[in-house]
Each structure stands twice: as structure tokens, then as C-alpha cells.
Amino acid sequence: MAVVKVIELLSESANGWEAAAQEAVSEASKTIDNIQSVYVSNMQVIVENDKIVNYRLNVIKHEFDC
């Protein structure tokens, strides 16, 4: 049997979706070892003057072994 804990993070980057996802993983890895996957529940872009300025992700699940 596996035990999985779940956390939620909001991540943002001006450099795209991949950078926003990496930011979420990097932040979580400060206190969690062995992150195996993440689930992105929501994607949003922030627009100013008709230009995308930030990519935002709501990462609701990090799976890791306990």
C-alpha cells in the first residue's frame, strides 16, 4: 500500500508554463523529498496592454512517498 500526501501551490512565471511548473516543484522540494508527479488543476495567463505578462498555474497535488 502506498501513502500519498497532497498539498496545493499557486505558481507564476513570466517565462511560460514549464517555468511556472518548475517553480512549484522547486518550492515544494524545499520541504518535501522525492516528488514524483504534480497535477495542474488550472492554467491562467495575466494580460497587460494586450500582452501576456505572466503564466499562472494552480498545482493542487504533489505526489511523494512518505
PDB file of C-alpha atoms in Angstrom:
ATOM      1  CA  MET A   1       0.000   0.000   0.000  1.00  0.00           C
ATOM      2  CA  ALA A   2       1.261   3.477  -0.851  1.00  0.00           C
ATOM      3  CA  VAL A   3       0.696   6.549   1.266  1.00  0.00           C
ATOM      4  CA  VAL A   4       0.310   9.797  -0.656  1.00  0.00           C
ATOM      5  CA  LYS A   5       0.124  13.285   0.809  1.00  0.00           C
ATOM      6  CA  VAL A   6      -1.402  16.193  -1.089  1.00  0.00           C
ATOM      7  CA  ILE A   7      -0.513  19.897  -0.991  1.00  0.00           C
ATOM      8  CA  GLU A   8      -1.641  22.898  -3.033  1.00  0.00           C
ATOM      9  CA  LEU A   9       0.520  25.636  -4.558  1.00  0.00           C
ATOM     10  CA  LEU A  10      -0.061  28.639  -6.802  1.00  0.00           C
ATOM     11  CA  SER A  11       2.897  29.269  -9.075  1.00  0.00           C
ATOM     12  CA  GLU A  12       3.622  32.063 -11.526  1.00  0.00           C
ATOM     13  CA  SER A  13       6.311  32.844 -14.097  1.00  0.00           C
ATOM     14  CA  ALA A  14       6.863  35.358 -16.863  1.00  0.00           C
ATOM     15  CA  ASN A  15       8.756  32.651 -18.782  1.00  0.00           C
ATOM     16  CA  GLY A  16       5.934  30.229 -19.626  1.00  0.00           C
ATOM     17  CA  TRP A  17       4.067  27.192 -18.332  1.00  0.00           C
ATOM     18  CA  GLU A  18       7.128  24.992 -17.889  1.00  0.00           C
ATOM     19  CA  ALA A  19       8.869  27.633 -15.778  1.00  0.00           C
ATOM     20  CA  ALA A  20       5.752  28.069 -13.633  1.00  0.00           C
ATOM     21  CA  ALA A  21       5.544  24.300 -13.084  1.00  0.00           C
ATOM     22  CA  GLN A  22       9.241  24.136 -12.217  1.00  0.00           C
ATOM     23  CA  GLU A  23       8.768  26.957  -9.708  1.00  0.00           C
ATOM     24  CA  ALA A  24       6.032  24.964  -7.959  1.00  0.00           C
ATOM     25  CA  VAL A  25       8.187  21.829  -7.831  1.00  0.00           C
ATOM     26  CA  SER A  26      11.241  23.776  -6.645  1.00  0.00           C
ATOM     27  CA  GLU A  27       9.275  25.446  -3.853  1.00  0.00           C
ATOM     28  CA  ALA A  28       7.702  22.187  -2.698  1.00  0.00           C
ATOM     29  CA  SER A  29      11.046  20.366  -2.790  1.00  0.00           C
ATOM     30  CA  LYS A  30      12.393  22.693  -0.093  1.00  0.00           C
ATOM     31  CA  THR A  31      10.406  20.681   2.463  1.00  0.00           C
ATOM     32  CA  ILE A  32       9.416  17.520   0.557  1.00  0.00           C
ATOM     33  CA  ASP A  33      11.722  14.805  -0.768  1.00  0.00           C
ATOM     34  CA  ASN A  34      11.115  12.500  -3.721  1.00  0.00           C
ATOM     35  CA  ILE A  35       8.334  14.381  -5.538  1.00  0.00           C
ATOM     36  CA  GLN A  36       7.034  12.024  -8.226  1.00  0.00           C
ATOM     37  CA  SER A  37       4.326  13.989 -10.012  1.00  0.00           C
ATOM     38  CA  VAL A  38       2.158  17.085  -9.927  1.00  0.00           C
ATOM     39  CA  TYR A  39      -1.397  17.735 -11.092  1.00  0.00           C
ATOM     40  CA  VAL A  40      -2.168  21.124 -12.619  1.00  0.00           C
ATOM     41  CA  SER A  41      -5.801  21.965 -11.947  1.00  0.00           C
ATOM     42  CA  ASN A  42      -5.942  25.414 -13.514  1.00  0.00           C
ATOM     43  CA  MET A  43      -3.947  27.440 -16.028  1.00  0.00           C
ATOM     44  CA  GLN A  44      -4.285  31.202 -16.339  1.00  0.00           C
ATOM     45  CA  VAL A  45      -2.426  33.981 -18.130  1.00  0.00           C
ATOM     46  CA  ILE A  46      -2.123  37.522 -16.838  1.00  0.00           C
ATOM     47  CA  VAL A  47      -2.506  40.122 -19.596  1.00  0.00           C
ATOM     48  CA  GLU A  48      -1.430  43.769 -19.555  1.00  0.00           C
ATOM     49  CA  ASN A  49      -1.746  46.082 -22.561  1.00  0.00           C
ATOM     50  CA  ASP A  50      -2.808  43.166 -24.778  1.00  0.00           C
ATOM     51  CA  LYS A  51       0.372  41.212 -23.942  1.00  0.00           C
ATOM     52  CA  ILE A  52       0.810  38.105 -21.802  1.00  0.00           C
ATOM     53  CA  VAL A  53       2.981  39.078 -18.846  1.00  0.00           C
ATOM     54  CA  ASN A  54       2.663  36.023 -16.570  1.00  0.00           C
ATOM     55  CA  TYR A  55       1.670  32.383 -16.714  1.00  0.00           C
ATOM     56  CA  ARG A  56      -0.070  31.114 -13.585  1.00  0.00           C
ATOM     57  CA  LEU A  57      -0.678  27.519 -12.502  1.00  0.00           C
ATOM     58  CA  ASN A  58      -2.729  26.131  -9.660  1.00  0.00           C
ATOM     59  CA  VAL A  59      -0.911  22.938  -8.715  1.00  0.00           C
ATOM     60  CA  ILE A  60      -3.161  21.033  -6.348  1.00  0.00           C
ATOM     61  CA  LYS A  61      -1.322  17.785  -5.953  1.00  0.00           C
ATOM     62  CA  HIS A  62       2.244  16.783  -5.418  1.00  0.00           C
ATOM     63  CA  GLU A  63       2.646  13.047  -5.018  1.00  0.00           C
ATOM     64  CA  PHE A  64       5.573  11.796  -2.996  1.00  0.00           C
ATOM     65  CA  ASP A  65       6.492   8.779  -0.929  1.00  0.00           C
ATOM     66  CA  CYS A  66       6.182   9.098   2.831  1.00  0.00           C
TER      67      CYS A  66
END
